[in-house]
mmCIF file of C-alpha atoms in Angstrom:
data_model
loop_
_atom_site.group_PDB
_atom_site.id
_atom_site.type_symbol
_atom_site.label_atom_id
_atom_site.label_comp_id
_atom_site.label_asym_id
_atom_site.label_seq_id
_atom_site.Cartn_x
_atom_site.Cartn_y
_atom_site.Cartn_z
ATOM 1 C CA MET A 244 101.339 100.675 45.239
ATOM 2 C CA ALA A 245 102.955 97.872 43.240
ATOM 3 C CA GLU A 246 101.680 94.365 43.962
ATOM 4 C CA PRO A 247 105.081 93.004 45.155
ATOM 5 C CA VAL A 248 105.280 95.836 47.689
ATOM 6 C CA ARG A 249 101.714 95.215 48.813
ATOM 7 C CA GLU A 250 102.562 91.545 49.294
ATOM 8 C CA GLU A 251 105.748 92.432 51.179
ATOM 9 C CA LEU A 252 103.845 94.663 53.606
ATOM 10 C CA SER A 253 101.266 91.949 54.172
ATOM 11 C CA ALA A 254 104.024 89.408 54.843
ATOM 12 C CA LEU A 255 105.837 91.744 57.237
ATOM 13 C CA GLY A 256 102.624 92.284 59.189
ATOM 14 C CA ALA A 257 102.266 88.504 59.524
ATOM 15 C CA ILE A 258 105.911 87.953 60.503
ATOM 16 C CA PHE A 259 106.123 90.764 63.069
ATOM 17 C CA CYS A 260 102.827 89.968 64.747
ATOM 18 C CA GLY A 261 103.822 90.299 68.402
ATOM 19 C CA PRO A 262 102.579 93.180 70.573
ATOM 20 C CA GLY A 263 103.969 96.439 69.191
ATOM 21 C CA GLU A 264 106.313 94.725 66.719
ATOM 22 C CA TRP A 265 104.712 96.219 63.604
ATOM 23 C CA GLU A 266 102.912 99.481 62.870
ATOM 24 C CA VAL A 267 102.161 101.318 59.634
ATOM 25 C CA LEU A 268 102.701 105.015 60.376
ATOM 26 C CA SER A 269 101.546 106.495 57.058
ATOM 27 C CA ARG A 270 100.546 105.365 53.578
ATOM 28 C CA SER A 271 100.312 107.553 50.470
ATOM 29 C CA GLU A 272 100.027 107.011 46.728
ATOM 30 C CA THR A 273 102.480 109.859 46.139
ATOM 31 C CA ASP A 274 104.921 109.543 49.052
ATOM 32 C CA GLY A 275 104.950 105.813 49.695
ATOM 33 C CA THR A 276 104.632 103.978 53.001
ATOM 34 C CA VAL A 277 106.261 104.543 56.395
ATOM 35 C CA PHE A 278 106.205 101.778 58.999
ATOM 36 C CA ARG A 279 107.962 100.742 62.174
ATOM 37 C CA ILE A 280 109.382 97.355 63.206
ATOM 38 C CA LEU A 281 110.481 96.516 66.733
ATOM 39 C CA THR A 282 112.985 93.671 66.891
ATOM 40 C CA ARG A 283 115.974 92.452 68.884
ATOM 41 C CA ALA A 284 119.512 91.509 67.901
ATOM 42 C CA GLU A 285 122.525 90.074 69.646
ATOM 43 C CA GLY A 286 125.008 92.828 70.333
ATOM 44 C CA PHE A 287 128.458 93.160 71.821
ATOM 45 C CA MET A 288 129.145 90.770 74.755
ATOM 46 C CA ASP A 289 126.120 88.709 73.615
ATOM 47 C CA ALA A 290 123.672 91.246 75.092
ATOM 48 C CA ASP A 291 120.165 91.210 73.595
ATOM 49 C CA ILE A 292 119.602 94.703 72.137
ATOM 50 C CA PRO A 293 116.129 96.039 71.234
ATOM 51 C CA LEU A 294 116.029 97.874 67.906
ATOM 52 C CA ARG A 295 113.398 100.275 66.651
ATOM 53 C CA LEU A 296 113.587 100.389 62.842
ATOM 54 C CA VAL A 297 111.534 102.851 60.793
ATOM 55 C CA PHE A 298 111.377 102.231 57.035
ATOM 56 C CA HIS A 299 110.104 104.642 54.397
ATOM 57 C CA LEU A 300 109.337 102.885 51.108
ATOM 58 C CA PRO A 301 109.109 105.493 48.303
ATOM 59 C CA VAL A 302 106.625 104.895 45.485
ATOM 60 C CA ASN A 303 109.397 103.604 43.175
ATOM 61 C CA TYR A 304 110.712 101.114 45.770
ATOM 62 C CA PRO A 305 112.263 98.545 45.368
ATOM 63 C CA SER A 306 113.971 100.185 42.408
ATOM 64 C CA CYS A 307 115.368 102.692 44.907
ATOM 65 C CA LEU A 308 116.625 102.390 48.463
ATOM 66 C CA PRO A 309 114.225 102.671 51.400
ATOM 67 C CA GLY A 310 114.682 105.413 53.953
ATOM 68 C CA ILE A 311 115.794 103.979 57.312
ATOM 69 C CA VAL A 312 115.875 105.384 60.850
ATOM 70 C CA VAL A 313 117.475 103.345 63.661
ATOM 71 C CA ASN A 314 116.800 103.901 67.359
ATOM 72 C CA SER A 315 117.772 101.976 70.473
ATOM 73 C CA GLU A 316 118.053 102.949 74.118
ATOM 74 C CA HIS A 317 121.027 100.553 74.337
ATOM 75 C CA LEU A 318 123.107 102.168 71.566
ATOM 76 C CA THR A 319 124.829 105.527 71.286
ATOM 77 C CA ARG A 320 123.733 107.974 68.620
ATOM 78 C CA ALA A 321 126.939 107.255 66.675
ATOM 79 C CA GLU A 322 126.226 103.517 66.795
ATOM 80 C CA CYS A 323 122.650 104.070 65.576
ATOM 81 C CA GLU A 324 123.985 106.033 62.596
ATOM 82 C CA ILE A 325 126.547 103.343 61.773
ATOM 83 C CA VAL A 326 123.889 100.624 61.944
ATOM 84 C CA LYS A 327 121.752 102.668 59.537
ATOM 85 C CA GLU A 328 124.679 103.119 57.137
ATOM 86 C CA LYS A 329 125.427 99.384 57.157
ATOM 87 C CA LEU A 330 121.754 98.588 56.511
ATOM 88 C CA LEU A 331 121.730 100.951 53.529
ATOM 89 C CA GLU A 332 124.935 99.381 52.191
ATOM 90 C CA GLN A 333 123.276 95.969 52.448
ATOM 91 C CA ALA A 334 120.123 97.347 50.809
ATOM 92 C CA GLU A 335 122.166 98.372 47.758
ATOM 93 C CA THR A 336 122.903 94.682 47.138
ATOM 94 C CA LEU A 337 119.165 93.888 47.157
ATOM 95 C CA LEU A 338 117.858 96.573 44.810
ATOM 96 C CA SER A 339 114.906 95.697 42.562
ATOM 97 C CA GLU A 340 113.504 93.097 44.973
ATOM 98 C CA PRO A 341 111.544 93.395 48.252
ATOM 99 C CA MET A 342 114.232 93.640 50.910
ATOM 100 C CA VAL A 343 112.909 94.727 54.310
ATOM 101 C CA HIS A 344 112.686 91.279 55.878
ATOM 102 C CA GLU A 345 116.129 90.425 54.496
ATOM 103 C CA LEU A 346 117.509 93.613 56.077
ATOM 104 C CA VAL A 347 115.964 92.822 59.460
ATOM 105 C CA LEU A 348 117.382 89.279 59.365
ATOM 106 C CA TRP A 349 120.748 90.661 58.301
ATOM 107 C CA ILE A 350 120.979 93.132 61.186
ATOM 108 C CA GLN A 351 119.882 90.445 63.656
ATOM 109 C CA GLN A 352 122.784 88.299 62.483
ATOM 110 C CA ASN A 353 125.393 91.052 62.097
ATOM 111 C CA LEU A 354 124.780 93.683 64.762
ATOM 112 C CA ARG A 355 127.441 92.335 67.121
ATOM 113 C CA HIS A 356 130.050 92.366 64.337
ATOM 114 C CA ILE A 357 129.163 95.978 63.453
ATOM 115 C CA LEU A 358 129.421 97.100 67.086
ATOM 116 C CA ARG A 359 132.848 95.485 67.479
ATOM 117 C CA ARG A 360 134.291 97.594 64.651
ATOM 118 C CA PRO A 361 136.409 100.639 65.650
ATOM 119 C CA GLU A 362 134.098 103.164 63.958
ATOM 120 C CA ALA A 363 131.242 102.103 66.253
ATOM 121 C CA GLY A 364 133.122 102.712 69.462
ATOM 122 C CA GLY A 365 133.008 106.504 69.849
ATOM 123 C CA GLY A 366 130.728 108.589 72.023
ATOM 124 C CA SER A 367 128.426 107.802 74.893
ATOM 125 C CA GLU A 368 125.279 109.711 73.860
ATOM 126 C CA LYS A 369 122.402 107.265 73.933
ATOM 127 C CA CYS A 370 120.031 107.012 71.006
ATOM 128 C CA THR A 371 116.927 107.423 73.151
ATOM 129 C CA SER A 372 114.070 109.866 73.467
ATOM 130 C CA ALA A 373 113.240 109.490 77.151
ATOM 131 C CA ALA A 374 112.968 112.962 78.733
ATOM 132 C CA SER A 375 114.780 113.530 81.997
ATOM 133 C CA THR A 376 115.047 116.172 84.691
ATOM 134 C CA THR A 377 118.839 116.054 84.391
ATOM 135 C CA VAL A 378 121.046 117.285 81.560
ATOM 136 C CA ASP A 379 120.712 114.858 78.644
ATOM 137 C CA ASP A 380 122.918 115.414 75.601
ATOM 138 C CA GLY A 381 120.513 113.300 73.541
ATOM 139 C CA LEU A 382 117.502 115.562 74.194
ATOM 140 C CA TRP A 383 116.588 117.982 71.392
ATOM 141 C CA MET A 384 113.943 120.626 70.994
ATOM 142 C CA THR A 385 112.172 121.873 67.867
ATOM 143 C CA LEU A 386 109.629 124.666 67.381
ATOM 144 C CA LEU A 387 107.208 124.292 64.450
ATOM 145 C CA HIS A 388 104.709 126.757 62.999
ATOM 146 C CA LEU A 389 101.483 125.722 61.253
ATOM 147 C CA ASP A 390 99.743 128.161 58.955
ATOM 148 C CA HIS A 391 96.228 126.863 59.659
ATOM 149 C CA MET A 392 94.248 123.863 60.845
ATOM 150 C CA ARG A 393 90.833 123.326 59.243
ATOM 151 C CA ALA A 394 89.933 119.864 60.595
ATOM 152 C CA LYS A 395 91.112 120.793 64.089
ATOM 153 C CA THR A 396 89.743 117.850 66.093
ATOM 154 C CA LYS A 397 91.192 115.195 63.761
ATOM 155 C CA TYR A 398 94.461 117.110 63.361
ATOM 156 C CA VAL A 399 94.976 117.480 67.126
ATOM 157 C CA LYS A 400 94.336 113.761 67.689
ATOM 158 C CA SER A 401 96.924 112.899 65.027
ATOM 159 C CA VAL A 402 99.545 115.180 66.593
ATOM 160 C CA GLU A 403 98.881 113.735 70.068
ATOM 161 C CA LYS A 404 99.173 110.158 68.750
ATOM 162 C CA TRP A 405 102.428 110.822 66.908
ATOM 163 C CA ALA A 406 103.948 112.525 69.941
ATOM 164 C CA SER A 407 102.907 109.609 72.150
ATOM 165 C CA ASP A 408 104.144 106.938 69.714
ATOM 166 C CA LEU A 409 107.503 108.683 69.299
ATOM 167 C CA ARG A 410 107.850 109.473 73.001
ATOM 168 C CA LEU A 411 107.990 113.218 72.395
ATOM 169 C CA THR A 412 106.947 115.769 74.993
ATOM 170 C CA GLY A 413 106.074 119.449 74.652
ATOM 171 C CA ARG A 414 103.128 121.610 73.654
ATOM 172 C CA LEU A 415 100.629 122.130 70.838
ATOM 173 C CA MET A 416 99.811 125.815 71.316
ATOM 174 C CA PHE A 417 96.925 127.899 69.974
ATOM 175 C CA MET A 418 96.784 131.691 70.375
ATOM 176 C CA GLY A 419 94.325 133.343 68.001
ATOM 177 C CA LYS A 420 95.448 132.306 64.511
ATOM 178 C CA VAL A 421 98.935 131.362 65.688
ATOM 179 C CA ILE A 422 99.564 127.598 65.896
ATOM 180 C CA LEU A 423 102.859 126.331 67.307
ATOM 181 C CA ILE A 424 104.191 122.877 68.119
ATOM 182 C CA LEU A 425 107.076 122.613 70.584
ATOM 183 C CA LEU A 426 108.673 119.167 70.684
ATOM 184 C CA GLN A 427 111.298 117.669 72.974
ATOM 185 C CA GLY A 428 112.861 114.259 72.542
ATOM 186 C CA ASP A 429 115.345 112.238 70.546
ATOM 187 C CA ARG A 430 116.418 114.050 67.390
ATOM 188 C CA ASN A 431 115.705 111.047 65.149
ATOM 189 C CA ASN A 432 112.215 110.790 66.637
ATOM 190 C CA ILE A 433 111.607 114.462 65.902
ATOM 191 C CA LYS A 434 112.704 113.854 62.298
ATOM 192 C CA GLU A 435 110.332 110.896 62.152
ATOM 193 C CA TYR A 436 107.553 113.141 63.462
ATOM 194 C CA LEU A 437 108.226 115.621 60.645
ATOM 195 C CA ILE A 438 107.980 112.824 58.067
ATOM 196 C CA LEU A 439 104.554 111.901 59.432
ATOM 197 C CA GLN A 440 103.461 115.529 59.566
ATOM 198 C CA LYS A 441 104.364 116.060 55.923
ATOM 199 C CA THR A 442 103.234 112.741 54.425
ATOM 200 C CA CYS A 443 99.953 111.979 56.216
ATOM 201 C CA LYS A 444 96.642 113.526 55.191
ATOM 202 C CA VAL A 445 95.888 115.241 58.489
ATOM 203 C CA ASP A 446 93.798 118.204 57.328
ATOM 204 C CA VAL A 447 91.269 119.176 54.652
ATOM 205 C CA ASP A 448 91.588 121.747 51.878
ATOM 206 C CA SER A 449 89.155 124.542 51.082
ATOM 207 C CA SER A 450 86.892 122.082 49.234
ATOM 208 C CA GLY A 451 86.804 119.670 52.182
ATOM 209 C CA LYS A 452 89.099 117.043 50.656
ATOM 210 C CA LYS A 453 91.725 115.361 52.829
ATOM 211 C CA CYS A 454 95.162 116.866 52.295
ATOM 212 C CA LYS A 455 98.734 116.778 53.569
ATOM 213 C CA GLU A 456 100.365 119.520 55.574
ATOM 214 C CA LYS A 457 102.235 121.772 53.139
ATOM 215 C CA MET A 458 102.330 124.929 55.258
ATOM 216 C CA ILE A 459 104.548 123.818 58.116
ATOM 217 C CA SER A 460 107.849 125.514 58.921
ATOM 218 C CA VAL A 461 110.640 124.687 61.345
ATOM 219 C CA LEU A 462 111.347 127.891 63.276
ATOM 220 C CA PHE A 463 114.073 126.613 65.541
ATOM 221 C CA GLU A 464 116.013 123.480 66.486
ATOM 222 C CA THR A 465 118.578 123.007 69.237
ATOM 223 C CA LYS A 466 119.855 120.658 71.886
ATOM 224 C CA VAL A 467 118.052 121.164 75.182
ATOM 225 C CA GLN A 468 120.225 123.331 77.410
ATOM 226 C CA THR A 469 120.483 123.419 81.214
ATOM 227 C CA GLU A 470 118.271 126.519 81.418
ATOM 228 C CA HIS A 471 115.470 124.885 79.431
ATOM 229 C CA LYS A 472 112.541 123.220 81.173
ATOM 230 C CA ARG A 473 112.094 119.488 80.530
ATOM 231 C CA PHE A 474 108.496 118.816 79.586
ATOM 232 C CA LEU A 475 107.190 115.629 81.183
ATOM 233 C CA ALA A 476 104.209 115.212 78.831
ATOM 234 C CA PHE A 477 102.753 116.458 75.565
ATOM 235 C CA GLU A 478 99.846 118.858 76.150
ATOM 236 C CA VAL A 479 97.428 120.825 73.974
ATOM 237 C CA LYS A 480 96.935 124.360 75.295
ATOM 238 C CA GLU A 481 94.883 127.403 74.252
ATOM 239 C CA TYR A 482 96.081 130.909 75.172
ATOM 240 C CA SER A 483 93.762 133.893 75.376
ATOM 241 C CA SER A 484 96.478 136.534 75.057
ATOM 242 C CA LEU A 485 100.009 137.129 73.837
ATOM 243 C CA ASP A 486 101.138 137.727 77.413
ATOM 244 C CA GLU A 487 99.850 134.296 78.422
ATOM 245 C CA LEU A 488 101.718 132.643 75.559
ATOM 246 C CA GLN A 489 104.866 134.589 76.370
ATOM 247 C CA LYS A 490 104.669 133.461 80.007
ATOM 248 C CA GLU A 491 104.597 129.806 78.852
ATOM 249 C CA PHE A 492 107.834 130.325 76.919
ATOM 250 C CA GLU A 493 109.504 132.267 79.737
ATOM 251 C CA THR A 494 108.580 129.599 82.314
ATOM 252 C CA ALA A 495 110.219 127.031 80.021
ATOM 253 C CA GLY A 496 113.424 129.112 79.843
ATOM 254 C CA LEU A 497 112.678 130.083 76.238
ATOM 255 C CA LYS A 498 112.346 133.858 76.491
ATOM 256 C CA LYS A 499 114.935 134.491 73.748
ATOM 257 C CA LEU A 500 113.284 131.936 71.460
ATOM 258 C CA PHE A 501 109.933 133.679 71.927
ATOM 259 C CA SER A 502 111.392 137.111 71.132
ATOM 260 C CA GLU A 503 113.284 135.973 68.039
ATOM 261 C CA PHE A 504 110.813 133.582 66.417
ATOM 262 C CA VAL A 505 107.304 133.886 67.854
ATOM 263 C CA LEU A 506 106.832 137.653 68.059
ATOM 264 C CA ARG A 507 107.588 138.104 64.373
ATOM 265 C CA LEU A 508 104.671 135.790 63.497
ATOM 266 C CA ILE A 509 102.293 138.144 65.252
ATOM 267 C CA LYS A 510 103.623 141.516 64.082
#
């Protein structure tokens, strides 16, 4: 990591020092650093809007743009995307110099102007990950398959922490050699989860060295439908038989998903 970037991260940690305002989610010499900042900005009608900003600084940052994910329970999904686009446009004017704090200050000062623009006015789907027992157009579901898990205890703890931090519900399922992760929540949070899964050293290789997850595949992704069960928590479960695993999927309204994607892993 370049010294200016190291200094920027240190400064950000000192600036955003309130409870939960700052958290480094992953750090890698090859993939860069991912961190989260919680802040607030004045929105439309002078309302104070909480913003959850996730930045991914690639190894060649600040010569290239950071990755940005924007979430807020007070904004629609369309508004979150527009805020992200405007932040990236602003970032282009700051290339080659540390820019994260400048971007946060900029969005704090300009959010209300962005939300007043016509392109930010469409749609009512909230950019939130809170699960509900009613139909929620913002709730998505993803099924992941892991090839193996050598350092199981550490790996499971990491998955549980990420799911908790990102307010995702669902199941981490073990049945023989089959390992599945079923996630429900905000689509951006699921994408953020996948970044963590692929960039953090959560397992060990055959020689015992820490390694990243390279054998993960996304089997299925969809909006949660009315027939699908809403999971209220994230749980780790072991199944002793295929019938037991199948019953879990059927109870969740996912019989077709099981037939199309899970059975073929076992055959």
